[in-house]
Short mmCIF file of C-alpha atoms in Angstrom, two decimals:
data_model
loop_
_atom_site.label_atom_id
_atom_site.label_comp_id
_atom_site.label_asym_id
_atom_site.label_seq_id
_atom_site.Cartn_x
_atom_site.Cartn_y
_atom_site.Cartn_z
CA UNK A 124 0.00 0.00 0.00
CA UNK A 125 2.45 2.66 -1.20
CA UNK A 126 1.72 6.28 -0.38
CA UNK A 127 -0.24 5.58 2.81
CA UNK A 128 0.70 7.06 6.15
CA UNK A 129 1.61 4.92 9.14
CA UNK A 130 -1.83 5.21 10.74
CA UNK A 131 -3.56 4.46 7.41
CA UNK A 132 -1.47 1.30 6.94
CA UNK A 133 -2.11 0.09 10.48
CA UNK A 134 -5.82 0.81 10.19
CA UNK A 135 -6.02 -1.01 6.84
CA UNK A 136 -4.31 -4.07 8.33
CA UNK A 137 -6.59 -4.23 11.37
CA UNK A 138 -9.71 -3.54 9.33
CA UNK A 139 -8.83 -6.33 6.91
CA UNK A 140 -8.29 -8.70 9.82
CA UNK A 141 -11.71 -7.77 11.21
CA UNK A 142 -13.43 -8.48 7.87
CA UNK A 143 -13.50 -5.01 6.29
CA UNK A 144 -11.34 -5.06 3.12
CA UNK A 145 -10.03 -1.85 1.58
CA UNK A 146 -11.54 -0.82 -1.76
CA UNK A 147 -9.14 -0.55 -4.71
CA UNK A 148 -8.38 3.12 -4.21
CA UNK A 149 -6.00 3.31 -7.18
CA UNK A 150 -8.65 1.99 -9.59
CA UNK A 151 -11.72 3.94 -8.51
CA UNK A 152 -9.93 7.25 -9.09
CA UNK A 153 -9.21 6.43 -12.73
CA UNK A 154 -12.69 6.69 -14.22
CA UNK A 155 -14.77 9.42 -12.59
CA UNK A 156 -18.14 10.40 -14.01
CA UNK A 157 -18.87 13.91 -12.82
CA UNK A 158 -17.43 14.13 -9.31
CA UNK A 159 -14.74 11.60 -8.41
CA UNK A 160 -15.86 8.42 -6.68
CA UNK A 161 -13.18 8.62 -4.00
CA UNK A 162 -10.83 11.59 -3.50
CA UNK A 163 -7.14 11.01 -2.81
CA UNK A 164 -7.45 11.86 0.91
CA UNK A 165 -10.06 9.13 1.52
CA UNK A 166 -10.05 5.36 2.02
CA UNK A 167 -13.21 3.23 1.82
CA UNK A 168 -13.51 -0.07 3.70
CA UNK A 169 -16.41 -2.43 2.97
CA UNK A 170 -17.35 -5.75 4.53
CA UNK A 171 -19.16 -6.69 1.32
CA UNK A 172 -15.94 -6.82 -0.69
CA UNK A 173 -15.45 -10.39 0.56
CA UNK A 174 -18.07 -11.43 -2.03
CA UNK A 175 -20.36 -13.14 0.48
CA UNK A 176 -21.41 -10.58 3.08
CA UNK A 177 -23.73 -7.61 2.87
CA UNK A 178 -22.16 -4.17 2.82
CA UNK A 179 -20.92 -2.26 5.81
CA UNK A 180 -18.84 0.72 4.68
CA UNK A 181 -16.49 3.02 6.53
CA UNK A 182 -15.05 6.22 5.08
CA UNK A 183 -11.60 7.12 6.47
CA UNK A 184 -10.59 10.73 5.76
CA UNK A 185 -7.00 11.96 6.14
CA UNK A 186 -6.92 15.40 7.74
CA UNK A 187 -4.31 18.09 7.12
CA UNK A 188 -2.52 17.26 10.39
CA UNK A 189 -2.12 13.60 9.37
CA UNK A 190 -4.87 12.28 11.64
CA UNK A 191 -7.76 10.15 10.39
CA UNK A 192 -11.50 10.65 10.82
CA UNK A 193 -13.71 7.58 10.42
CA UNK A 194 -17.30 8.22 9.29
CA UNK A 195 -19.94 5.50 9.02
CA UNK A 196 -23.67 4.92 9.39
CA UNK A 197 -25.03 2.68 12.13
CA UNK A 198 -28.12 0.97 10.61
CA UNK A 199 -29.39 -0.45 13.92
CA UNK A 200 -33.04 -1.44 13.22
CA UNK A 201 -33.83 -0.79 16.89
CA UNK A 202 -32.20 2.63 16.74
CA UNK A 203 -35.29 4.82 16.45
CA UNK A 204 -34.35 6.96 19.44
CA UNK A 205 -30.61 7.09 18.82
CA UNK A 206 -29.02 10.52 18.89
CA UNK A 207 -27.40 11.71 15.66
CA UNK A 208 -23.88 11.02 16.96
CA UNK A 209 -24.83 7.38 17.53
CA UNK A 210 -26.18 6.65 14.04
CA UNK A 211 -23.88 9.03 12.14
CA UNK A 212 -20.75 7.82 13.86
CA UNK A 213 -17.51 9.80 13.79
CA UNK A 214 -14.23 8.55 15.31
CA UNK A 215 -10.82 10.24 15.31
CA UNK A 216 -7.38 8.61 15.19
CA UNK A 217 -4.33 10.81 15.66
CA UNK A 218 -1.39 10.48 13.28
CA UNK A 219 0.51 8.72 16.08
CA UNK A 220 -2.43 6.60 17.28
CA UNK A 221 -1.38 3.53 19.23
CA UNK A 222 -2.23 -0.02 18.22
CA UNK A 223 -4.71 -0.12 21.11
CA UNK A 224 -6.49 3.04 19.96
CA UNK A 225 -6.79 1.65 16.44
CA UNK A 226 -8.03 -1.69 17.79
CA UNK A 227 -10.64 0.06 19.94
CA UNK A 228 -11.97 1.95 16.91
CA UNK A 229 -12.09 -1.22 14.79
CA UNK A 230 -13.81 -3.15 17.59
CA UNK A 231 -16.57 -0.55 17.81
CA UNK A 232 -17.06 -0.70 14.04
CA UNK A 233 -17.28 -4.50 14.21
CA UNK A 234 -19.82 -4.26 17.04
CA UNK A 235 -22.01 -1.78 15.14
CA UNK A 236 -21.75 -3.85 11.95
CA UNK A 237 -23.45 -6.75 13.72
CA UNK A 238 -26.63 -4.61 13.79
CA UNK A 239 -26.82 -5.43 10.07
CA UNK A 240 -26.41 -9.23 9.66
CA UNK A 241 -24.22 -10.42 6.80
CA UNK A 242 -27.28 -11.99 5.12
CA UNK A 243 -29.38 -8.81 5.39
CA UNK A 244 -29.14 -6.62 2.29
CA UNK A 245 -30.39 -3.07 1.75
CA UNK A 246 -31.93 -1.90 -1.52
CA UNK A 247 -32.37 1.58 -3.04
CA UNK A 248 -35.65 0.81 -4.80
CA UNK A 249 -36.50 4.22 -6.26
CA UNK A 250 -34.04 7.02 -6.99
CA UNK A 251 -33.16 9.71 -9.50
CA UNK A 252 -30.07 11.69 -10.41
CA UNK A 253 -29.58 14.73 -12.59
CA UNK A 254 -26.07 15.07 -13.93
CA UNK A 255 -23.24 12.96 -15.21
CA UNK A 256 -20.33 13.49 -17.56
CA UNK A 257 -18.51 11.51 -20.16
CA UNK A 258 -15.33 9.68 -19.03
CA UNK A 259 -12.16 11.74 -18.87
CA UNK A 260 -10.66 9.91 -21.86
CA UNK A 261 -11.90 9.84 -25.44
CA UNK A 262 -12.24 6.60 -27.42
CA UNK A 263 -8.77 7.26 -28.88
CA UNK A 264 -7.26 7.54 -25.40
CA UNK A 265 -6.89 11.33 -25.44
CA UNK A 266 -7.51 13.07 -22.12
CA UNK A 267 -10.52 15.40 -22.41
CA UNK A 268 -12.37 17.87 -20.24
CA UNK A 269 -15.71 16.25 -19.34
CA UNK A 270 -18.91 18.08 -20.18
CA UNK A 271 -21.80 17.66 -17.77
CA UNK A 272 -25.00 16.18 -19.20
CA UNK A 273 -28.47 16.65 -17.71
CA UNK A 274 -30.52 13.47 -17.33
CA UNK A 275 -33.97 12.78 -15.93
CA UNK A 276 -35.46 15.38 -13.57
CA UNK A 277 -33.00 15.20 -10.69
CA UNK A 278 -30.18 17.65 -9.98
CA UNK A 279 -27.63 15.57 -8.05
CA UNK A 280 -24.44 14.14 -9.52
CA UNK A 281 -24.49 10.40 -10.17
CA UNK A 282 -21.30 9.88 -8.14
CA UNK A 283 -22.94 11.58 -5.13
CA UNK A 284 -25.80 9.06 -5.38
CA UNK A 285 -23.29 6.21 -5.37
CA UNK A 286 -21.21 7.56 -2.47
CA UNK A 287 -24.23 8.31 -0.29
CA UNK A 288 -25.69 4.86 -0.97
CA UNK A 289 -22.41 3.27 0.12
CA UNK A 290 -22.29 5.39 3.25
CA UNK A 291 -25.82 4.29 4.19
CA UNK A 292 -24.83 0.62 3.80
CA UNK A 293 -26.73 -0.02 0.55
CA UNK A 294 -26.10 -3.29 -1.34
CA UNK A 295 -28.46 -3.03 -4.34
CA UNK A 296 -29.02 0.28 -6.10
CA UNK A 297 -31.66 0.94 -8.74
CA UNK A 298 -31.63 4.17 -10.74
CA UNK A 299 -35.28 4.46 -11.76
CA UNK A 300 -35.24 7.31 -14.26
CA UNK A 301 -38.62 8.48 -15.53
CA UNK A 302 -39.63 6.65 -18.71
CA UNK A 303 -36.01 6.09 -19.77
CA UNK A 304 -33.02 3.84 -19.33
CA UNK A 305 -29.43 5.07 -19.71
CA UNK A 306 -27.17 2.20 -20.76
CA UNK A 307 -24.15 4.49 -20.26
CA UNK A 308 -25.05 5.28 -16.65
CA UNK A 309 -25.82 1.62 -15.90
CA UNK A 310 -22.49 0.56 -17.40
CA UNK A 311 -20.68 3.02 -15.16
CA UNK A 312 -22.65 1.83 -12.13
CA UNK A 313 -21.68 -1.76 -12.93
CA UNK A 314 -18.01 -0.81 -13.21
CA UNK A 315 -18.07 1.13 -9.94
CA UNK A 316 -19.98 -1.65 -8.19
CA UNK A 317 -17.30 -4.22 -8.97
CA UNK A 318 -14.68 -2.21 -7.08
CA UNK A 319 -16.84 -0.72 -4.33
CA UNK A 320 -19.04 -3.71 -3.56
CA UNK A 321 -22.59 -2.79 -4.58
CA UNK A 322 -24.86 -4.24 -7.28
CA UNK A 323 -26.81 -1.94 -9.62
CA UNK A 324 -30.31 -3.13 -10.55
CA UNK A 325 -31.60 -1.92 -13.95
CA UNK A 326 -34.71 0.11 -13.22
CA UNK A 327 -37.28 2.42 -14.78
CA UNK A 328 -40.10 4.46 -13.26
CA UNK A 329 -42.93 4.35 -15.77
CA UNK A 330 -45.74 6.85 -16.00
CA UNK A 331 -48.75 4.77 -17.09
CA UNK A 332 -51.20 7.30 -18.53
CA UNK A 333 -54.80 7.17 -17.40
CA UNK A 334 -55.26 10.66 -18.77
CA UNK A 335 -52.34 11.67 -20.97
CA UNK A 336 -49.72 12.74 -20.11
CA UNK A 337 -50.27 11.72 -16.45
CA UNK A 338 -51.01 8.47 -14.69
CA UNK A 339 -49.83 6.19 -11.86
CA UNK A 340 -46.09 5.64 -11.49
CA UNK A 341 -44.81 2.06 -11.52
CA UNK A 342 -41.30 0.77 -10.81
CA UNK A 343 -39.73 -1.96 -12.93
CA UNK A 344 -36.65 -3.79 -11.63
CA UNK A 345 -35.05 -5.92 -14.33
CA UNK A 346 -32.60 -8.82 -14.29
CA UNK A 347 -30.02 -7.25 -16.60
CA UNK A 348 -29.43 -4.48 -19.13
CA UNK A 349 -30.57 -6.70 -22.03
CA UNK A 350 -34.01 -6.99 -20.44
CA UNK A 351 -33.99 -3.23 -19.89
CA UNK A 352 -33.34 -2.66 -23.58
CA UNK A 353 -36.22 -5.01 -24.47
CA UNK A 354 -38.56 -3.12 -22.13
CA UNK A 355 -37.36 0.15 -23.63
CA UNK A 356 -38.17 -1.05 -27.16
CA UNK A 357 -41.57 -2.42 -26.11
CA UNK A 358 -42.76 0.73 -24.34
CA UNK A 359 -40.53 3.80 -24.43
CA UNK A 360 -39.70 3.61 -28.13
CA UNK A 361 -43.39 3.13 -29.00
CA UNK A 362 -44.57 6.11 -26.99
CA UNK A 363 -43.66 9.76 -26.87
CA UNK A 364 -41.35 10.96 -24.14
CA UNK A 365 -42.01 14.63 -23.48
CA UNK A 366 -39.80 17.45 -22.18
CA UNK A 367 -41.00 16.76 -18.65
CA UNK A 368 -39.50 13.32 -17.96
CA UNK A 369 -42.39 12.32 -15.69
CA UNK A 370 -44.90 12.81 -18.53
CA UNK A 371 -45.56 10.08 -21.09
CA UNK A 372 -47.79 9.87 -24.14
CA UNK A 373 -48.66 7.36 -26.85
CA UNK A 374 -49.67 4.30 -24.78
CA UNK A 375 -52.40 3.87 -22.19
CA UNK A 376 -51.87 2.52 -18.69
CA UNK A 377 -53.44 -0.82 -19.56
CA UNK A 378 -51.30 -1.20 -22.70
CA UNK A 379 -48.17 -0.57 -20.63
CA UNK A 380 -49.30 -2.98 -17.92
CA UNK A 381 -49.89 -5.72 -20.52
CA UNK A 382 -46.24 -5.43 -21.57
CA UNK A 383 -44.90 -5.29 -18.01
CA UNK A 384 -46.96 -8.28 -16.93
CA UNK A 385 -45.40 -10.38 -19.72
CA UNK A 386 -41.90 -9.58 -18.51
CA UNK A 387 -42.97 -10.29 -14.94
CA UNK A 388 -44.54 -13.65 -15.81
CA UNK A 389 -41.29 -14.64 -17.55
CA UNK A 390 -39.43 -13.78 -14.30
CA UNK A 391 -37.39 -11.17 -16.16
CA UNK A 392 -38.69 -8.26 -14.09
CA UNK A 393 -40.28 -7.50 -10.74
CA UNK A 394 -42.83 -4.71 -10.40
CA UNK A 395 -43.29 -2.13 -7.66
CA UNK A 396 -46.03 0.42 -7.01
CA UNK A 397 -44.51 3.85 -6.38
CA UNK A 398 -46.14 6.30 -3.90
CA UNK A 399 -49.65 4.71 -4.15
CA UNK A 400 -51.05 7.57 -2.07
CA UNK A 401 -49.51 10.70 -3.59
CA UNK A 402 -49.61 14.21 -2.16
CA UNK A 403 -46.74 16.47 -3.16
CA UNK A 404 -47.91 19.70 -1.56
CA UNK A 405 -51.13 21.64 -0.88
CA UNK A 406 -50.49 23.78 -3.98
CA UNK A 407 -49.52 20.86 -6.25
CA UNK A 408 -51.07 17.61 -4.97
CA UNK A 409 -50.82 15.58 -8.26
CA UNK A 410 -53.07 12.69 -7.11
CA UNK A 411 -53.07 11.08 -10.57
CA UNK A 412 -49.51 9.72 -10.20
CA UNK A 413 -50.47 7.51 -7.25
CA UNK A 414 -52.34 4.29 -8.08
CA UNK A 415 -54.81 4.76 -5.22
CA UNK A 416 -55.11 8.55 -5.24
CA UNK A 417 -55.90 8.26 -8.98
CA UNK A 418 -59.28 7.01 -7.72
CA UNK A 419 -59.84 10.54 -6.40
CA UNK A 420 -59.69 11.91 -9.97
CA UNK A 421 -62.43 9.58 -11.24
CA UNK A 422 -60.07 7.99 -13.77
CA UNK A 423 -59.98 4.71 -11.84
CA UNK A 424 -62.27 2.83 -9.47
CA UNK A 425 -61.06 1.46 -6.14
CA UNK A 426 -61.72 -2.15 -7.18
CA UNK A 427 -59.61 -1.57 -10.31
CA UNK A 428 -56.74 -0.29 -8.16
CA UNK A 429 -56.97 -3.49 -6.09
CA UNK A 430 -56.98 -5.64 -9.24
CA UNK A 431 -53.82 -3.93 -10.47
CA UNK A 432 -52.08 -4.10 -7.08
CA UNK A 433 -52.53 -7.87 -6.77
CA UNK A 434 -50.45 -8.32 -9.95
CA UNK A 435 -47.44 -6.48 -8.52
CA UNK A 436 -44.55 -7.70 -6.38
CA UNK A 437 -44.12 -4.76 -4.00
CA UNK A 438 -45.74 -1.54 -2.85
CA UNK A 439 -44.12 1.57 -1.38
CA UNK A 440 -44.71 1.88 2.35
CA UNK A 441 -43.04 5.31 2.69
CA UNK A 442 -41.82 7.95 0.25
CA UNK A 443 -39.35 10.42 1.73
CA UNK A 444 -39.97 13.01 -1.01
CA UNK A 445 -43.67 13.57 -0.35
CA UNK A 446 -45.33 16.37 1.62
CA UNK A 447 -44.15 16.56 5.25
CA UNK A 448 -46.32 19.45 6.47
CA UNK A 449 -49.30 18.92 8.77
CA UNK A 450 -51.77 18.72 5.89
CA UNK A 451 -54.09 15.81 5.19
CA UNK A 452 -54.44 14.39 1.69
CA UNK A 453 -57.49 16.19 0.22
CA UNK A 454 -59.77 13.24 -0.59
CA UNK A 455 -63.34 13.90 -1.73
CA UNK A 456 -64.14 10.44 -3.15
CA UNK A 457 -66.25 8.93 -0.38
CA UNK A 458 -65.28 5.30 -1.01
CA UNK A 459 -61.54 6.09 -1.09
CA UNK A 460 -61.73 8.32 1.98
CA UNK A 461 -63.57 5.69 4.03
CA UNK A 462 -61.12 3.01 2.86
CA UNK A 463 -58.00 5.00 3.81
CA UNK A 464 -59.44 6.16 7.14
CA UNK A 465 -60.30 2.55 7.99
CA UNK A 466 -56.75 1.39 7.17
CA UNK A 467 -55.15 4.17 9.20
CA UNK A 468 -57.31 3.32 12.20
CA UNK A 469 -56.55 -0.40 11.77
CA UNK A 470 -52.78 -0.19 11.29
CA UNK A 471 -51.78 3.11 12.94
CA UNK A 472 -54.47 3.91 15.50
CA UNK A 473 -55.85 7.17 14.11
CA UNK A 474 -57.87 8.18 11.05
CA UNK A 475 -55.74 11.10 9.87
CA UNK A 476 -55.03 11.10 6.14
CA UNK A 477 -51.39 12.13 6.31
CA UNK A 478 -49.74 11.02 3.10
CA UNK A 479 -46.99 8.67 4.30
CA UNK A 480 -49.05 7.38 7.20
CA UNK A 481 -51.63 6.41 4.58
CA UNK A 482 -48.95 4.77 2.41
CA UNK A 483 -47.73 2.84 5.46
CA UNK A 484 -51.17 1.52 6.39
CA UNK A 485 -52.09 0.79 2.75
CA UNK A 486 -48.89 -1.21 2.25
CA UNK A 487 -49.62 -3.25 5.38
CA UNK A 488 -53.09 -4.01 4.05
CA UNK A 489 -51.87 -5.00 0.57
CA UNK A 490 -49.23 -7.23 2.15
CA UNK A 491 -51.90 -8.96 4.24
CA UNK A 492 -54.37 -9.29 1.35
CA UNK A 493 -52.14 -10.12 -1.62
CA UNK A 494 -48.78 -11.06 -0.04
CA UNK A 495 -47.02 -8.08 -1.61
CA UNK A 496 -43.57 -7.11 -0.43
CA UNK A 497 -43.19 -3.56 0.84
CA UNK A 498 -40.39 -1.13 0.07
CA UNK A 499 -39.12 2.16 1.46
CA UNK A 500 -38.44 4.65 -1.32
CA UNK A 501 -36.41 7.82 -1.15
CA UNK A 502 -37.55 8.96 -4.62
CA UNK A 503 -34.63 11.32 -4.09
CA UNK A 504 -33.88 13.91 -6.78
CA UNK A 505 -31.53 16.13 -4.73
CA UNK A 506 -28.93 13.87 -3.13
CA UNK A 507 -26.55 16.12 -1.20
CA UNK A 508 -22.79 15.86 -1.77
CA UNK A 509 -20.18 14.94 0.83
CA UNK A 510 -18.92 18.20 2.38
CA UNK A 511 -15.65 18.31 4.34
CA UNK A 512 -16.12 19.04 8.03
CA UNK A 513 -13.02 21.05 8.89
CA UNK A 514 -14.23 21.67 12.44
CA UNK A 515 -14.95 18.10 13.54
CA UNK A 516 -13.10 16.15 10.84
CA UNK A 517 -14.39 13.87 8.13
CA UNK A 518 -17.64 14.91 6.47
CA UNK A 519 -20.74 16.94 7.29
CA UNK A 520 -23.51 14.35 7.11
CA UNK A 521 -27.21 14.02 7.86
CA UNK A 522 -30.61 15.02 6.55
CA UNK A 523 -30.49 12.49 3.71
CA UNK A 524 -33.56 10.43 2.80
CA UNK A 525 -31.58 7.22 3.33
CA UNK A 526 -31.11 8.26 6.95
CA UNK A 527 -34.87 7.84 7.48
CA UNK A 528 -35.39 4.26 6.36
CA UNK A 529 -34.38 1.32 4.21
CA UNK A 530 -35.68 -1.49 2.06
CA UNK A 531 -34.40 -4.64 3.74
CA UNK A 532 -33.93 -7.96 1.94
CA UNK A 533 -33.28 -11.00 4.11
CA UNK A 534 -31.61 -13.80 2.15
CA UNK A 535 -31.62 -17.31 3.67
CA UNK A 536 -28.14 -18.27 4.86
CA UNK A 537 -28.42 -21.62 3.08
CA UNK A 538 -28.72 -19.87 -0.30
CA UNK A 539 -25.52 -17.90 0.29
CA UNK A 540 -23.74 -21.06 1.49
CA UNK A 541 -25.01 -23.09 -1.47
CA UNK A 542 -23.72 -20.64 -4.08
CA UNK A 543 -20.70 -19.45 -2.11
CA UNK A 544 -21.46 -15.80 -2.81
CA UNK A 545 -23.92 -13.00 -2.20
CA UNK A 546 -26.81 -12.59 -4.68
CA UNK A 547 -26.31 -10.63 -7.89
CA UNK A 548 -28.89 -8.11 -9.10
CA UNK A 549 -30.19 -10.76 -11.51
CA UNK A 550 -30.53 -13.20 -8.61
CA UNK A 551 -32.37 -10.57 -6.60
CA UNK A 552 -35.07 -9.96 -9.21
CA UNK A 553 -35.56 -13.70 -9.72
CA UNK A 554 -35.79 -14.31 -5.96
CA UNK A 555 -38.33 -11.52 -5.58
CA UNK A 556 -40.47 -13.12 -8.24
CA UNK A 557 -40.19 -16.54 -6.59
CA UNK A 558 -40.71 -15.19 -3.05
CA UNK A 559 -37.42 -16.84 -2.12
CA UNK A 560 -36.42 -13.89 0.08
CA UNK A 561 -38.13 -11.61 2.55
CA UNK A 562 -38.31 -7.93 1.54
CA UNK A 563 -39.86 -5.17 3.61
CA UNK A 564 -39.63 -1.44 4.09
CA UNK A 565 -38.38 0.04 7.34
CA UNK A 566 -38.81 3.64 8.43
CA UNK A 567 -37.52 5.38 11.55
CA UNK A 568 -40.91 6.92 12.29
CA UNK A 569 -42.84 7.49 15.48
CA UNK A 570 -46.50 6.46 15.82
CA UNK A 571 -48.04 9.41 17.61
CA UNK A 572 -51.68 10.00 18.49
CA UNK A 573 -52.02 12.71 15.84
CA UNK A 574 -49.90 11.11 13.09
CA UNK A 575 -46.94 8.89 12.21
CA UNK A 576 -43.84 10.98 11.44
CA UNK A 577 -40.10 10.47 10.96
CA UNK A 578 -37.99 11.15 14.05
CA UNK A 579 -36.60 14.69 13.66
CA UNK A 580 -32.98 13.66 14.34
CA UNK A 581 -33.12 11.64 11.12
CA UNK A 582 -34.23 14.34 8.71
CA UNK A 583 -32.68 17.58 9.95
CA UNK A 584 -30.25 19.02 7.39
CA UNK A 585 -27.01 20.34 8.96
CA UNK A 586 -26.50 24.11 8.79
CA UNK A 587 -23.47 23.71 6.51
CA UNK A 588 -25.57 21.92 3.87
CA UNK A 589 -28.68 24.08 3.91
CA UNK A 590 -27.39 26.47 1.26
CA UNK A 591 -26.72 23.58 -1.12
CA UNK A 592 -30.12 22.06 -0.31
CA UNK A 593 -31.87 25.37 -1.12
CA UNK A 594 -29.90 25.70 -4.35
CA UNK A 595 -30.88 22.17 -5.39
CA UNK A 596 -34.55 22.83 -4.58
CA UNK A 597 -34.57 26.07 -6.56
CA UNK A 598 -32.82 24.37 -9.48
CA UNK A 599 -35.37 21.54 -9.51
CA UNK A 600 -38.26 24.01 -9.48
CA UNK A 601 -36.77 26.06 -12.33
CA UNK A 602 -36.15 22.94 -14.41
CA UNK A 603 -39.70 21.70 -13.79
CA UNK A 604 -41.14 25.06 -14.77
CA UNK A 605 -39.10 25.17 -17.98
CA UNK A 606 -39.92 21.61 -19.02
CA UNK A 607 -43.64 21.92 -18.29
CA UNK A 608 -43.77 25.24 -20.15
CA UNK A 609 -42.19 23.69 -23.26
CA UNK A 610 -44.66 20.77 -23.17
CA UNK A 611 -47.56 23.19 -22.69
CA UNK A 612 -46.67 25.19 -25.79
CA UNK A 613 -46.01 22.02 -27.81
CA UNK A 614 -49.46 20.69 -26.90
CA UNK A 615 -50.97 24.10 -27.60
CA UNK A 616 -49.37 24.22 -31.05
CA UNK A 617 -50.72 20.74 -31.80
CA UNK A 618 -54.20 21.63 -30.56
CA UNK A 619 -54.09 18.98 -27.81
CA UNK A 620 -56.30 20.68 -25.23
CA UNK A 621 -57.08 17.30 -23.58
CA UNK A 622 -53.41 16.81 -22.65
CA UNK A 623 -53.12 20.41 -21.44
CA UNK A 624 -56.05 19.91 -19.05
CA UNK A 625 -54.37 16.79 -17.62
CA UNK A 626 -50.88 18.25 -17.10
CA UNK A 627 -51.56 19.19 -13.42
CA UNK A 628 -52.41 15.54 -12.67
CA UNK A 629 -55.55 16.38 -10.74
#
């Protein structure tokens, strides 16, 4: 390990002995896409690099004085009431740290890692990014200055998505871009995953129009990129993808479902229902994009929503991007309102129609009725970058959606022993279809008398990151406004008043 300091070398040796191999630092710096995957002052250790175990990652940052700061996330499922310092763990090793000090730090890491069993895997089921760049070398080998490319409707850099997922102990990562699949981005994810220890799952978030260009959003997790290309040809290439990535035109919801069901029945894809109860904000509720809140618009009946749900593999039990203010989902449809109030009373203990409380109780009901898995979804579009913490060392962390919950996949130990390795992304999709694993969403939320809400320690953005968070939010809003405006004038020029009326998704 040339170029490492004494304390880095000693830490790497003890971490390896404790089951936390060091990622190939020399390799992962060679092919950045946007921001670098791992800066030169950082080492990444990951339990999952042994090829059998689930991930448990530690970021070791070399400070200017030669000391090391260790940052990692403690995923303790019983850690609802943990203080921030106990789930966003930070440890310091001086440049002259003794063997005992290093051993003590490694022992605490090993103890915390046992909170996530080696056969328990975490899955990013629903995520978006906004920017990536071409590799730093042209096809002829010439070094070039990368140009950033906008993709989907997110604003975060792809490498920030990858790094944050690693920090939050993610094993399987699905980029579910709206109505599109980027083979280039998936190829890069696959390359990075080989060296960092995670498995990308090809994914798409489809808008299935009930009233063009809006309709319920469905997640498709596919076994490999070849299947993704087949799905793309069967749906995306037949329809019309508009300026606003979340809009889709040219195929109806039932036509899209017919295609997706065929891939599902062939065990080539697993299907998830995204944000079934959708409420973005009081000013922009967009009920149409949730399978069950679409009933509120009159475009779907409740029994039809049930019939669709029973043909899916999983349903979102929490969406970290939805409205968090003390506003109930505005439901006027009597049958839907009575149904959701009944479920909230049954599974939560109150009848309040808060959006994620309603998603939680609905997912419990669909699991009980139709044996659906449940998944936690960040639906994150604004993943924050790692920011150096020059006051405390390491990084400024916290306030991320992945801090609030996880999708957990429990794989039987005998399967790992039989194959001698952890599951691949292709294995995962097949096992979901065959119900060979247990998958469920987990959220660090408190069931209160008035509502179920995420514990505040989990979602508070640090002061140092608030400026970036505001900038990302403003950028998203400006992009949305521009894309919707272009679609509006395109529809207007084509005389498509029906589509214009449906753009708000109400």
